[in-house]
GROMACS .gro file of C-alpha atoms in nm:
model
  487
    1UNK     CA    1   2.495  -0.473  -0.782
    2UNK     CA    2   2.222  -0.739  -0.759
    3UNK     CA    3   2.107  -0.842  -1.107
    4UNK     CA    4   1.910  -1.153  -1.008
    5UNK     CA    5   1.565  -1.027  -1.104
    6UNK     CA    6   1.434  -1.382  -1.130
    7UNK     CA    7   1.455  -1.411  -0.751
    8UNK     CA    8   1.186  -1.143  -0.709
    9UNK     CA    9   0.815  -1.210  -0.659
   10UNK     CA   10   0.587  -1.279  -0.842
   11UNK     CA   11   0.837  -1.520  -0.989
   12UNK     CA   12   0.681  -1.570  -1.333
   13UNK     CA   13   0.648  -1.198  -1.398
   14UNK     CA   14   1.007  -1.123  -1.305
   15UNK     CA   15   1.134  -1.427  -1.492
   16UNK     CA   16   0.981  -1.299  -1.813
   17UNK     CA   17   1.087  -0.939  -1.750
   18UNK     CA   18   1.447  -1.047  -1.693
   19UNK     CA   19   1.440  -1.227  -2.027
   20UNK     CA   20   1.264  -0.937  -2.203
   21UNK     CA   21   1.528  -0.694  -2.072
   22UNK     CA   22   1.796  -0.895  -2.250
   23UNK     CA   23   1.619  -0.869  -2.585
   24UNK     CA   24   1.696  -0.551  -2.786
   25UNK     CA   25   1.362  -0.390  -2.873
   26UNK     CA   26   1.377  -0.017  -2.948
   27UNK     CA   27   1.089   0.103  -3.162
   28UNK     CA   28   1.103  -0.037  -3.517
   29UNK     CA   29   1.351  -0.305  -3.406
   30UNK     CA   30   1.112  -0.551  -3.246
   31UNK     CA   31   1.182  -0.865  -3.448
   32UNK     CA   32   1.354  -1.051  -3.164
   33UNK     CA   33   1.092  -0.973  -2.900
   34UNK     CA   34   0.813  -1.079  -3.136
   35UNK     CA   35   0.996  -1.407  -3.192
   36UNK     CA   36   1.031  -1.453  -2.817
   37UNK     CA   37   0.656  -1.413  -2.765
   38UNK     CA   38   0.565  -1.634  -3.061
   39UNK     CA   39   0.809  -1.908  -2.959
   40UNK     CA   40   0.678  -1.896  -2.603
   41UNK     CA   41   0.315  -1.924  -2.716
   42UNK     CA   42   0.392  -2.215  -2.948
   43UNK     CA   43   0.581  -2.395  -2.671
   44UNK     CA   44   0.267  -2.370  -2.458
   45UNK     CA   45   0.046  -2.499  -2.739
   46UNK     CA   46  -0.141  -2.166  -2.763
   47UNK     CA   47  -0.291  -2.021  -3.078
   48UNK     CA   48  -0.077  -1.730  -3.198
   49UNK     CA   49  -0.014  -1.518  -3.506
   50UNK     CA   50   0.146  -1.196  -3.625
   51UNK     CA   51  -0.052  -0.949  -3.835
   52UNK     CA   52   0.059  -0.716  -4.114
   53UNK     CA   53   0.120  -0.434  -3.863
   54UNK     CA   54   0.350  -0.668  -3.662
   55UNK     CA   55   0.112  -0.703  -3.370
   56UNK     CA   56   0.124  -1.045  -3.204
   57UNK     CA   57  -0.198  -1.219  -3.094
   58UNK     CA   58  -0.215  -1.512  -2.852
   59UNK     CA   59  -0.531  -1.689  -2.737
   60UNK     CA   60  -0.571  -1.904  -2.426
   61UNK     CA   61  -0.894  -2.098  -2.357
   62UNK     CA   62  -1.091  -2.039  -2.041
   63UNK     CA   63  -1.005  -2.241  -1.734
   64UNK     CA   64  -1.250  -2.517  -1.643
   65UNK     CA   65  -1.590  -2.381  -1.543
   66UNK     CA   66  -1.518  -2.027  -1.669
   67UNK     CA   67  -1.618  -2.077  -2.030
   68UNK     CA   68  -1.931  -1.859  -1.989
   69UNK     CA   69  -1.741  -1.548  -1.879
   70UNK     CA   70  -1.686  -1.240  -2.092
   71UNK     CA   71  -1.372  -1.255  -2.300
   72UNK     CA   72  -1.077  -1.046  -2.182
   73UNK     CA   73  -0.797  -0.899  -2.390
   74UNK     CA   74  -0.471  -0.830  -2.206
   75UNK     CA   75  -0.277  -0.566  -2.399
   76UNK     CA   76   0.076  -0.425  -2.385
   77UNK     CA   77   0.326  -0.292  -2.638
   78UNK     CA   78   0.654  -0.463  -2.722
   79UNK     CA   79   0.887  -0.171  -2.798
   80UNK     CA   80   1.074   0.053  -2.555
   81UNK     CA   81   1.218   0.405  -2.559
   82UNK     CA   82   1.596   0.400  -2.621
   83UNK     CA   83   1.746   0.675  -2.406
   84UNK     CA   84   2.091   0.674  -2.247
   85UNK     CA   85   2.330   0.907  -2.073
   86UNK     CA   86   2.591   1.064  -2.301
   87UNK     CA   87   2.878   0.890  -2.124
   88UNK     CA   88   2.715   0.547  -2.161
   89UNK     CA   89   2.834   0.336  -2.452
   90UNK     CA   90   2.530   0.135  -2.555
   91UNK     CA   91   2.365   0.010  -2.874
   92UNK     CA   92   1.994  -0.044  -2.817
   93UNK     CA   93   1.969  -0.258  -3.132
   94UNK     CA   94   2.229  -0.506  -3.003
   95UNK     CA   95   2.297  -0.473  -2.630
   96UNK     CA   96   2.087  -0.619  -2.346
   97UNK     CA   97   1.956  -0.378  -2.084
   98UNK     CA   98   2.177  -0.386  -1.775
   99UNK     CA   99   1.896  -0.411  -1.520
  100UNK     CA  100   1.960  -0.443  -1.149
  101UNK     CA  101   1.789  -0.427  -0.809
  102UNK     CA  102   1.837  -0.097  -0.625
  103UNK     CA  103   1.672  -0.129  -0.285
  104UNK     CA  104   1.295  -0.131  -0.338
  105UNK     CA  105   1.328  -0.066  -0.710
  106UNK     CA  106   1.456  -0.220  -1.031
  107UNK     CA  107   1.644   0.016  -1.259
  108UNK     CA  108   1.910   0.009  -1.531
  109UNK     CA  109   2.270   0.125  -1.557
  110UNK     CA  110   2.272   0.447  -1.759
  111UNK     CA  111   1.982   0.361  -1.991
  112UNK     CA  112   1.606   0.335  -1.994
  113UNK     CA  113   1.491   0.018  -1.821
  114UNK     CA  114   1.206  -0.073  -2.055
  115UNK     CA  115   0.960  -0.140  -1.772
  116UNK     CA  116   0.744   0.076  -1.998
  117UNK     CA  117   0.593  -0.154  -2.124
  118UNK     CA  118   0.807  -0.461  -2.057
  119UNK     CA  119   0.646  -0.522  -1.717
  120UNK     CA  120   0.303  -0.526  -1.881
  121UNK     CA  121   0.422  -0.773  -2.143
  122UNK     CA  122   0.586  -0.989  -1.875
  123UNK     CA  123   0.263  -0.995  -1.672
  124UNK     CA  124   0.069  -1.116  -1.976
  125UNK     CA  125   0.321  -1.391  -2.044
  126UNK     CA  126   0.299  -1.495  -1.677
  127UNK     CA  127  -0.081  -1.530  -1.707
  128UNK     CA  128  -0.044  -1.729  -2.027
  129UNK     CA  129   0.206  -1.962  -1.861
  130UNK     CA  130   0.029  -2.022  -1.530
  131UNK     CA  131  -0.235  -2.292  -1.574
  132UNK     CA  132  -0.339  -2.270  -1.208
  133UNK     CA  133  -0.511  -1.935  -1.263
  134UNK     CA  134  -0.888  -1.901  -1.287
  135UNK     CA  135  -1.005  -1.698  -1.587
  136UNK     CA  136  -1.246  -1.683  -1.877
  137UNK     CA  137  -1.145  -1.680  -2.245
  138UNK     CA  138  -0.825  -1.481  -2.282
  139UNK     CA  139  -0.660  -1.299  -2.568
  140UNK     CA  140  -0.319  -1.136  -2.549
  141UNK     CA  141  -0.248  -0.845  -2.781
  142UNK     CA  142   0.116  -0.735  -2.803
  143UNK     CA  143   0.124  -0.421  -3.015
  144UNK     CA  144   0.410  -0.290  -3.226
  145UNK     CA  145   0.600   0.039  -3.232
  146UNK     CA  146   0.383   0.221  -2.980
  147UNK     CA  147   0.644   0.468  -2.864
  148UNK     CA  148   0.713   0.636  -3.198
  149UNK     CA  149   0.367   0.648  -3.352
  150UNK     CA  150   0.139   0.373  -3.220
  151UNK     CA  151   0.185   0.192  -3.550
  152UNK     CA  152   0.052  -0.139  -3.422
  153UNK     CA  153  -0.267   0.012  -3.282
  154UNK     CA  154  -0.327   0.210  -3.599
  155UNK     CA  155  -0.271  -0.105  -3.807
  156UNK     CA  156  -0.506  -0.317  -3.596
  157UNK     CA  157  -0.781  -0.466  -3.812
  158UNK     CA  158  -1.144  -0.467  -3.713
  159UNK     CA  159  -1.294  -0.807  -3.634
  160UNK     CA  160  -0.977  -0.979  -3.513
  161UNK     CA  161  -1.040  -0.932  -3.142
  162UNK     CA  162  -1.321  -1.139  -2.992
  163UNK     CA  163  -1.318  -1.020  -2.632
  164UNK     CA  164  -1.558  -0.783  -2.461
  165UNK     CA  165  -1.311  -0.623  -2.218
  166UNK     CA  166  -0.965  -0.478  -2.279
  167UNK     CA  167  -0.716  -0.444  -1.994
  168UNK     CA  168  -0.436  -0.214  -2.107
  169UNK     CA  169  -0.128  -0.269  -1.889
  170UNK     CA  170   0.058   0.049  -1.984
  171UNK     CA  171  -0.014   0.284  -1.693
  172UNK     CA  172   0.248   0.377  -1.438
  173UNK     CA  173   0.098   0.434  -1.093
  174UNK     CA  174  -0.019   0.137  -0.886
  175UNK     CA  175  -0.360   0.189  -0.729
  176UNK     CA  176  -0.489   0.405  -1.013
  177UNK     CA  177  -0.741   0.302  -1.278
  178UNK     CA  178  -0.724   0.504  -1.595
  179UNK     CA  179  -1.045   0.561  -1.787
  180UNK     CA  180  -0.930   0.825  -2.037
  181UNK     CA  181  -0.625   0.959  -2.218
  182UNK     CA  182  -0.511   1.244  -2.439
  183UNK     CA  183  -0.499   1.242  -2.814
  184UNK     CA  184  -0.188   1.344  -3.003
  185UNK     CA  185  -0.059   1.537  -3.305
  186UNK     CA  186   0.289   1.566  -3.457
  187UNK     CA  187   0.430   1.893  -3.588
  188UNK     CA  188   0.730   1.835  -3.815
  189UNK     CA  189   0.920   2.149  -3.911
  190UNK     CA  190   1.194   2.192  -4.173
  191UNK     CA  191   1.417   2.491  -4.238
  192UNK     CA  192   1.612   2.455  -4.563
  193UNK     CA  193   1.932   2.653  -4.614
  194UNK     CA  194   2.241   2.680  -4.829
  195UNK     CA  195   2.533   2.648  -4.589
  196UNK     CA  196   2.765   2.948  -4.569
  197UNK     CA  197   3.140   2.942  -4.519
  198UNK     CA  198   3.252   3.034  -4.169
  199UNK     CA  199   3.484   3.331  -4.114
  200UNK     CA  200   3.852   3.235  -4.122
  201UNK     CA  201   3.971   3.523  -3.906
  202UNK     CA  202   3.875   3.711  -3.592
  203UNK     CA  203   3.618   3.455  -3.475
  204UNK     CA  204   3.635   3.186  -3.206
  205UNK     CA  205   3.436   2.864  -3.230
  206UNK     CA  206   3.274   2.717  -2.922
  207UNK     CA  207   3.035   2.440  -2.823
  208UNK     CA  208   2.751   2.528  -2.588
  209UNK     CA  209   2.610   2.229  -2.400
  210UNK     CA  210   2.293   2.205  -2.194
  211UNK     CA  211   2.270   1.886  -1.990
  212UNK     CA  212   2.181   1.745  -1.650
  213UNK     CA  213   1.806   1.789  -1.699
  214UNK     CA  214   1.560   1.523  -1.584
  215UNK     CA  215   1.366   1.486  -1.908
  216UNK     CA  216   1.103   1.215  -1.888
  217UNK     CA  217   0.779   1.121  -2.061
  218UNK     CA  218   0.634   1.417  -2.248
  219UNK     CA  219   0.285   1.330  -2.131
  220UNK     CA  220   0.328   1.199  -1.780
  221UNK     CA  221   0.606   1.434  -1.666
  222UNK     CA  222   0.502   1.744  -1.865
  223UNK     CA  223   0.310   1.871  -1.563
  224UNK     CA  224   0.624   1.857  -1.347
  225UNK     CA  225   0.740   2.185  -1.507
  226UNK     CA  226   1.076   2.040  -1.605
  227UNK     CA  227   1.307   2.238  -1.829
  228UNK     CA  228   1.329   2.170  -2.201
  229UNK     CA  229   1.694   2.164  -2.312
  230UNK     CA  230   1.608   2.304  -2.656
  231UNK     CA  231   1.424   2.600  -2.506
  232UNK     CA  232   1.706   2.663  -2.258
  233UNK     CA  233   1.967   2.662  -2.536
  234UNK     CA  234   1.784   2.888  -2.781
  235UNK     CA  235   1.674   3.131  -2.514
  236UNK     CA  236   2.040   3.208  -2.452
  237UNK     CA  237   2.128   3.225  -2.821
  238UNK     CA  238   1.846   3.470  -2.878
  239UNK     CA  239   1.942   3.692  -2.584
  240UNK     CA  240   2.313   3.685  -2.671
  241UNK     CA  241   2.248   3.781  -3.032
  242UNK     CA  242   2.127   4.121  -2.912
  243UNK     CA  243   2.483   4.219  -2.820
  244UNK     CA  244   2.698   3.974  -3.015
  245UNK     CA  245   2.717   3.852  -3.373
  246UNK     CA  246   2.646   3.487  -3.293
  247UNK     CA  247   2.696   3.253  -3.588
  248UNK     CA  248   2.515   2.921  -3.554
  249UNK     CA  249   2.715   2.640  -3.715
  250UNK     CA  250   2.519   2.336  -3.597
  251UNK     CA  251   2.265   2.223  -3.340
  252UNK     CA  252   2.165   1.888  -3.194
  253UNK     CA  253   1.901   1.901  -2.923
  254UNK     CA  254   1.664   1.649  -2.772
  255UNK     CA  255   1.588   1.299  -2.890
  256UNK     CA  256   1.261   1.114  -2.923
  257UNK     CA  257   0.937   1.299  -2.991
  258UNK     CA  258   0.774   1.174  -2.671
  259UNK     CA  259   1.065   1.249  -2.436
  260UNK     CA  260   1.122   1.590  -2.277
  261UNK     CA  261   1.468   1.699  -2.403
  262UNK     CA  262   1.736   1.645  -2.141
  263UNK     CA  263   2.036   1.761  -2.345
  264UNK     CA  264   2.109   2.000  -2.630
  265UNK     CA  265   2.423   2.140  -2.785
  266UNK     CA  266   2.517   2.396  -3.047
  267UNK     CA  267   2.843   2.494  -3.214
  268UNK     CA  268   2.864   2.870  -3.256
  269UNK     CA  269   3.120   3.131  -3.354
  270UNK     CA  270   3.159   3.473  -3.196
  271UNK     CA  271   3.411   3.750  -3.251
  272UNK     CA  272   3.732   3.665  -3.070
  273UNK     CA  273   3.745   4.002  -2.894
  274UNK     CA  274   3.395   3.938  -2.758
  275UNK     CA  275   3.441   3.574  -2.661
  276UNK     CA  276   3.533   3.635  -2.297
  277UNK     CA  277   3.226   3.853  -2.243
  278UNK     CA  278   3.010   3.599  -2.426
  279UNK     CA  279   3.135   3.318  -2.200
  280UNK     CA  280   3.068   3.528  -1.889
  281UNK     CA  281   2.712   3.591  -2.007
  282UNK     CA  282   2.662   3.218  -2.046
  283UNK     CA  283   2.793   3.154  -1.696
  284UNK     CA  284   2.552   3.414  -1.559
  285UNK     CA  285   2.270   3.259  -1.763
  286UNK     CA  286   2.336   2.920  -1.606
  287UNK     CA  287   2.271   3.077  -1.265
  288UNK     CA  288   1.945   3.222  -1.395
  289UNK     CA  289   1.829   2.880  -1.516
  290UNK     CA  290   1.928   2.718  -1.187
  291UNK     CA  291   1.734   2.980  -0.994
  292UNK     CA  292   1.425   2.952  -1.214
  293UNK     CA  293   1.420   2.573  -1.187
  294UNK     CA  294   1.534   2.545  -0.826
  295UNK     CA  295   1.397   2.228  -0.671
  296UNK     CA  296   1.313   2.089  -1.014
  297UNK     CA  297   1.634   2.089  -1.218
  298UNK     CA  298   1.909   2.129  -0.958
  299UNK     CA  299   2.158   1.937  -1.172
  300UNK     CA  300   2.118   2.157  -1.481
  301UNK     CA  301   2.445   2.249  -1.651
  302UNK     CA  302   2.494   2.515  -1.922
  303UNK     CA  303   2.859   2.520  -2.029
  304UNK     CA  304   3.080   2.651  -2.308
  305UNK     CA  305   3.418   2.537  -2.436
  306UNK     CA  306   3.627   2.636  -2.732
  307UNK     CA  307   3.636   2.391  -3.021
  308UNK     CA  308   3.771   2.355  -3.371
  309UNK     CA  309   3.609   2.592  -3.617
  310UNK     CA  310   3.378   2.411  -3.860
  311UNK     CA  311   3.402   2.490  -4.232
  312UNK     CA  312   3.036   2.582  -4.273
  313UNK     CA  313   2.749   2.729  -4.078
  314UNK     CA  314   2.374   2.768  -4.098
  315UNK     CA  315   2.282   3.056  -4.327
  316UNK     CA  316   2.268   3.369  -4.112
  317UNK     CA  317   1.913   3.470  -4.202
  318UNK     CA  318   1.784   3.117  -4.141
  319UNK     CA  319   1.969   3.091  -3.809
  320UNK     CA  320   1.817   3.418  -3.689
  321UNK     CA  321   1.463   3.316  -3.784
  322UNK     CA  322   1.511   2.965  -3.642
  323UNK     CA  323   1.630   3.104  -3.310
  324UNK     CA  324   1.338   3.341  -3.270
  325UNK     CA  325   1.087   3.075  -3.379
  326UNK     CA  326   1.216   2.824  -3.122
  327UNK     CA  327   1.196   3.090  -2.851
  328UNK     CA  328   0.840   3.168  -2.957
  329UNK     CA  329   0.724   2.809  -2.997
  330UNK     CA  330   0.464   2.702  -2.738
  331UNK     CA  331   0.610   2.437  -2.508
  332UNK     CA  332   0.501   2.263  -2.190
  333UNK     CA  333   0.161   2.280  -2.024
  334UNK     CA  334  -0.085   2.499  -2.215
  335UNK     CA  335  -0.405   2.427  -2.021
  336UNK     CA  336  -0.518   2.228  -1.718
  337UNK     CA  337  -0.841   2.030  -1.702
  338UNK     CA  338  -1.135   2.184  -1.520
  339UNK     CA  339  -1.327   1.856  -1.517
  340UNK     CA  340  -1.048   1.658  -1.349
  341UNK     CA  341  -0.832   1.878  -1.119
  342UNK     CA  342  -0.460   1.816  -1.148
  343UNK     CA  343  -0.483   1.670  -1.498
  344UNK     CA  344  -0.302   1.843  -1.783
  345UNK     CA  345  -0.550   1.901  -2.063
  346UNK     CA  346  -0.329   2.037  -2.341
  347UNK     CA  347   0.049   2.048  -2.386
  348UNK     CA  348   0.332   2.067  -2.636
  349UNK     CA  349   0.682   1.918  -2.631
  350UNK     CA  350   0.950   2.073  -2.854
  351UNK     CA  351   1.128   1.742  -2.869
  352UNK     CA  352   1.394   1.773  -3.136
  353UNK     CA  353   1.608   2.037  -3.310
  354UNK     CA  354   1.888   1.906  -3.533
  355UNK     CA  355   2.088   2.039  -3.827
  356UNK     CA  356   2.255   1.834  -4.101
  357UNK     CA  357   2.431   2.091  -4.318
  358UNK     CA  358   2.133   2.149  -4.546
  359UNK     CA  359   1.833   2.159  -4.315
  360UNK     CA  360   1.733   2.216  -3.957
  361UNK     CA  361   1.454   1.980  -3.859
  362UNK     CA  362   1.232   2.013  -3.554
  363UNK     CA  363   0.971   1.786  -3.399
  364UNK     CA  364   0.693   1.879  -3.161
  365UNK     CA  365   0.446   1.637  -3.005
  366UNK     CA  366   0.117   1.795  -2.905
  367UNK     CA  367  -0.129   1.633  -2.667
  368UNK     CA  368  -0.482   1.717  -2.561
  369UNK     CA  369  -0.795   1.547  -2.437
  370UNK     CA  370  -0.991   1.812  -2.631
  371UNK     CA  371  -0.952   1.760  -3.005
  372UNK     CA  372  -1.027   2.120  -3.099
  373UNK     CA  373  -0.760   2.248  -2.859
  374UNK     CA  374  -0.509   2.005  -3.004
  375UNK     CA  375  -0.586   2.132  -3.355
  376UNK     CA  376  -0.565   2.496  -3.245
  377UNK     CA  377  -0.227   2.438  -3.079
  378UNK     CA  378  -0.103   2.276  -3.399
  379UNK     CA  379  -0.215   2.580  -3.596
  380UNK     CA  380  -0.037   2.813  -3.352
  381UNK     CA  381   0.292   2.623  -3.381
  382UNK     CA  382   0.257   2.605  -3.759
  383UNK     CA  383   0.198   2.981  -3.768
  384UNK     CA  384   0.514   3.056  -3.566
  385UNK     CA  385   0.740   2.848  -3.788
  386UNK     CA  386   0.567   2.940  -4.114
  387UNK     CA  387   0.628   3.308  -4.040
  388UNK     CA  388   0.994   3.218  -3.994
  389UNK     CA  389   1.004   3.064  -4.342
  390UNK     CA  390   0.994   2.697  -4.247
  391UNK     CA  391   0.785   2.418  -4.394
  392UNK     CA  392   0.545   2.271  -4.138
  393UNK     CA  393   0.361   1.941  -4.161
  394UNK     CA  394   0.095   1.844  -3.907
  395UNK     CA  395   0.038   1.468  -3.910
  396UNK     CA  396  -0.031   1.155  -3.709
  397UNK     CA  397  -0.338   1.291  -3.535
  398UNK     CA  398  -0.529   1.051  -3.313
  399UNK     CA  399  -0.821   1.103  -3.080
  400UNK     CA  400  -0.817   1.062  -2.708
  401UNK     CA  401  -1.015   0.813  -2.503
  402UNK     CA  402  -1.323   0.963  -2.341
  403UNK     CA  403  -1.397   0.841  -1.987
  404UNK     CA  404  -1.701   0.618  -1.926
  405UNK     CA  405  -1.772   0.644  -1.555
  406UNK     CA  406  -2.053   0.386  -1.591
  407UNK     CA  407  -1.817   0.123  -1.732
  408UNK     CA  408  -1.900  -0.227  -1.599
  409UNK     CA  409  -1.532  -0.328  -1.580
  410UNK     CA  410  -1.456  -0.008  -1.387
  411UNK     CA  411  -1.719  -0.100  -1.127
  412UNK     CA  412  -1.594  -0.460  -1.109
  413UNK     CA  413  -1.228  -0.361  -1.071
  414UNK     CA  414  -1.307  -0.094  -0.814
  415UNK     CA  415  -1.485  -0.356  -0.604
  416UNK     CA  416  -1.202  -0.604  -0.652
  417UNK     CA  417  -0.936  -0.354  -0.545
  418UNK     CA  418  -1.128  -0.255  -0.234
  419UNK     CA  419  -1.179  -0.620  -0.139
  420UNK     CA  420  -0.806  -0.689  -0.176
  421UNK     CA  421  -0.657  -0.377  -0.018
  422UNK     CA  422  -0.934  -0.219   0.191
  423UNK     CA  423  -0.948   0.107   0.000
  424UNK     CA  424  -1.085   0.250  -0.321
  425UNK     CA  425  -0.851   0.283  -0.618
  426UNK     CA  426  -0.808   0.627  -0.769
  427UNK     CA  427  -1.004   0.667  -1.092
  428UNK     CA  428  -0.841   0.914  -1.328
  429UNK     CA  429  -0.727   0.995  -1.679
  430UNK     CA  430  -0.375   1.036  -1.814
  431UNK     CA  431  -0.215   1.306  -2.026
  432UNK     CA  432  -0.050   1.055  -2.254
  433UNK     CA  433  -0.146   0.865  -2.564
  434UNK     CA  434  -0.259   0.525  -2.450
  435UNK     CA  435  -0.347   0.284  -2.727
  436UNK     CA  436  -0.697   0.255  -2.580
  437UNK     CA  437  -0.808   0.561  -2.776
  438UNK     CA  438  -0.710   0.407  -3.109
  439UNK     CA  439  -0.827   0.055  -3.026
  440UNK     CA  440  -1.156   0.196  -2.899
  441UNK     CA  441  -1.215   0.371  -3.230
  442UNK     CA  442  -1.195   0.032  -3.404
  443UNK     CA  443  -1.390  -0.155  -3.135
  444UNK     CA  444  -1.634   0.108  -3.002
  445UNK     CA  445  -1.831  -0.137  -2.785
  446UNK     CA  446  -1.525  -0.262  -2.599
  447UNK     CA  447  -1.510  -0.191  -2.224
  448UNK     CA  448  -1.160  -0.068  -2.135
  449UNK     CA  449  -0.941   0.006  -1.833
  450UNK     CA  450  -0.570   0.088  -1.812
  451UNK     CA  451  -0.362   0.012  -1.502
  452UNK     CA  452  -0.010  -0.092  -1.405
  453UNK     CA  453   0.264  -0.088  -1.141
  454UNK     CA  454   0.452   0.222  -1.028
  455UNK     CA  455   0.713   0.328  -1.282
  456UNK     CA  456   0.907   0.649  -1.223
  457UNK     CA  457   1.084   0.858  -1.487
  458UNK     CA  458   0.988   0.654  -1.796
  459UNK     CA  459   1.155   0.758  -2.123
  460UNK     CA  460   1.470   0.862  -1.935
  461UNK     CA  461   1.782   0.682  -1.806
  462UNK     CA  462   1.643   0.731  -1.453
  463UNK     CA  463   1.350   0.496  -1.525
  464UNK     CA  464   1.274   0.257  -1.241
  465UNK     CA  465   0.990   0.027  -1.135
  466UNK     CA  466   0.884  -0.034  -0.776
  467UNK     CA  467   0.916  -0.403  -0.690
  468UNK     CA  468   0.631  -0.417  -0.437
  469UNK     CA  469   0.395  -0.243  -0.679
  470UNK     CA  470   0.456  -0.512  -0.941
  471UNK     CA  471   0.332  -0.772  -0.694
  472UNK     CA  472   0.017  -0.574  -0.614
  473UNK     CA  473  -0.047  -0.498  -0.981
  474UNK     CA  474  -0.022  -0.865  -1.076
  475UNK     CA  475  -0.231  -0.985  -0.781
  476UNK     CA  476  -0.498  -0.730  -0.874
  477UNK     CA  477  -0.497  -0.841  -1.238
  478UNK     CA  478  -0.529  -1.207  -1.146
  479UNK     CA  479  -0.817  -1.127  -0.908
  480UNK     CA  480  -0.986  -0.922  -1.182
  481UNK     CA  481  -0.967  -1.216  -1.424
  482UNK     CA  482  -1.112  -1.446  -1.158
  483UNK     CA  483  -1.412  -1.216  -1.112
  484UNK     CA  484  -1.495  -1.127  -1.471
  485UNK     CA  485  -1.877  -1.134  -1.509
  486UNK     CA  486  -2.066  -1.377  -1.723
  487UNK     CA  487  -2.155  -1.295  -2.080
   0.00000   0.00000   0.00000
């Protein structure tokens, strides 16, 4: 297993990424990576500071003869999504990412790699370090806690940024220029209950486990029609309850709000005399899921095993309403864009379902490039769970980023890409919440583009970044800086 990332090209980018990968930086635990950036900037004699929202700013003067060019802001976020396989022992707040070279890719052993957005941050640090580059006035903006709420972008103050152009380095397909993104909305659902004692006789306890799903980014991969582990689990519980008295003791499904759930499990109790039939129904259901997701989720596993009976369970009435509400909750792609074929316009991700003995809490992340559709989807989800007796809070709404096809930086970068590689870059939008939408609301005159190298399966332990695409991405960025127009 080759772990010598520093031997890859471009050397400065991979040097910084190798160091970033060793710094724990899950969302809300970014102290060490902020210190790394600040210490680096100070060692280079660059102006730097941290704001109240924990964003880090660095400024680098223009190279000689480029002082009259428009100012450019290079922007990336510092946090990463902490996802791991169940059999991987790993503490994202303490352990370094075990990154390695796998053929034409860099990936990690059993965890997310953090190329989202560590490669973007590494590219910025490489530009700040390399004094041979030709560029106008530069600002680097490293934002905080993007993955769990875009806290840094929301906390960004007006008037701090001086540049005219923002290059967001948080996209994940080389050769594509992003000029728009979806807005987002959180739906937080709570079922309260008084736990009931479980039956002491004539019932068998069992754990049902759904795993082996691909998961992925709930914006970028939502259009891949991947299975949602929470929906798979509760679909069976709902169907089985028609012929069995299924007692739900606990549930733990999904993880982060912006990751499609890969795994879910529930502890249930069924009558002992019915257990064999119940287990056979589950085995048959696994075949149904495999058939429905053939070619998409071929590794899906839906299994049952007997376990020790817990002392308490979710109140029966609450469990029944919860189950039906989860089955009825909108999930996945809701509408495709007519203006941009192939682009998801509106979607929902039922990201989390977890019980704690007193409550069952659920999280959904809604996305849309049409604000009214996003609001309507939120109302629909709230209606489903409100009818089931849950408390629903819709919060964290942010607008999308509307495309400007007449953008000067879009025209300049399109010309630059064609000159470098002999073909036009794809110009598109993304069904994910780039920080451009929020930053643009604070700096409405700023010209913005988002681009990056090719990263596959972000927000999942299968995350990997294509080595060759990192070289092209960086070369393109350097050429863009060289050709920034005059003020």
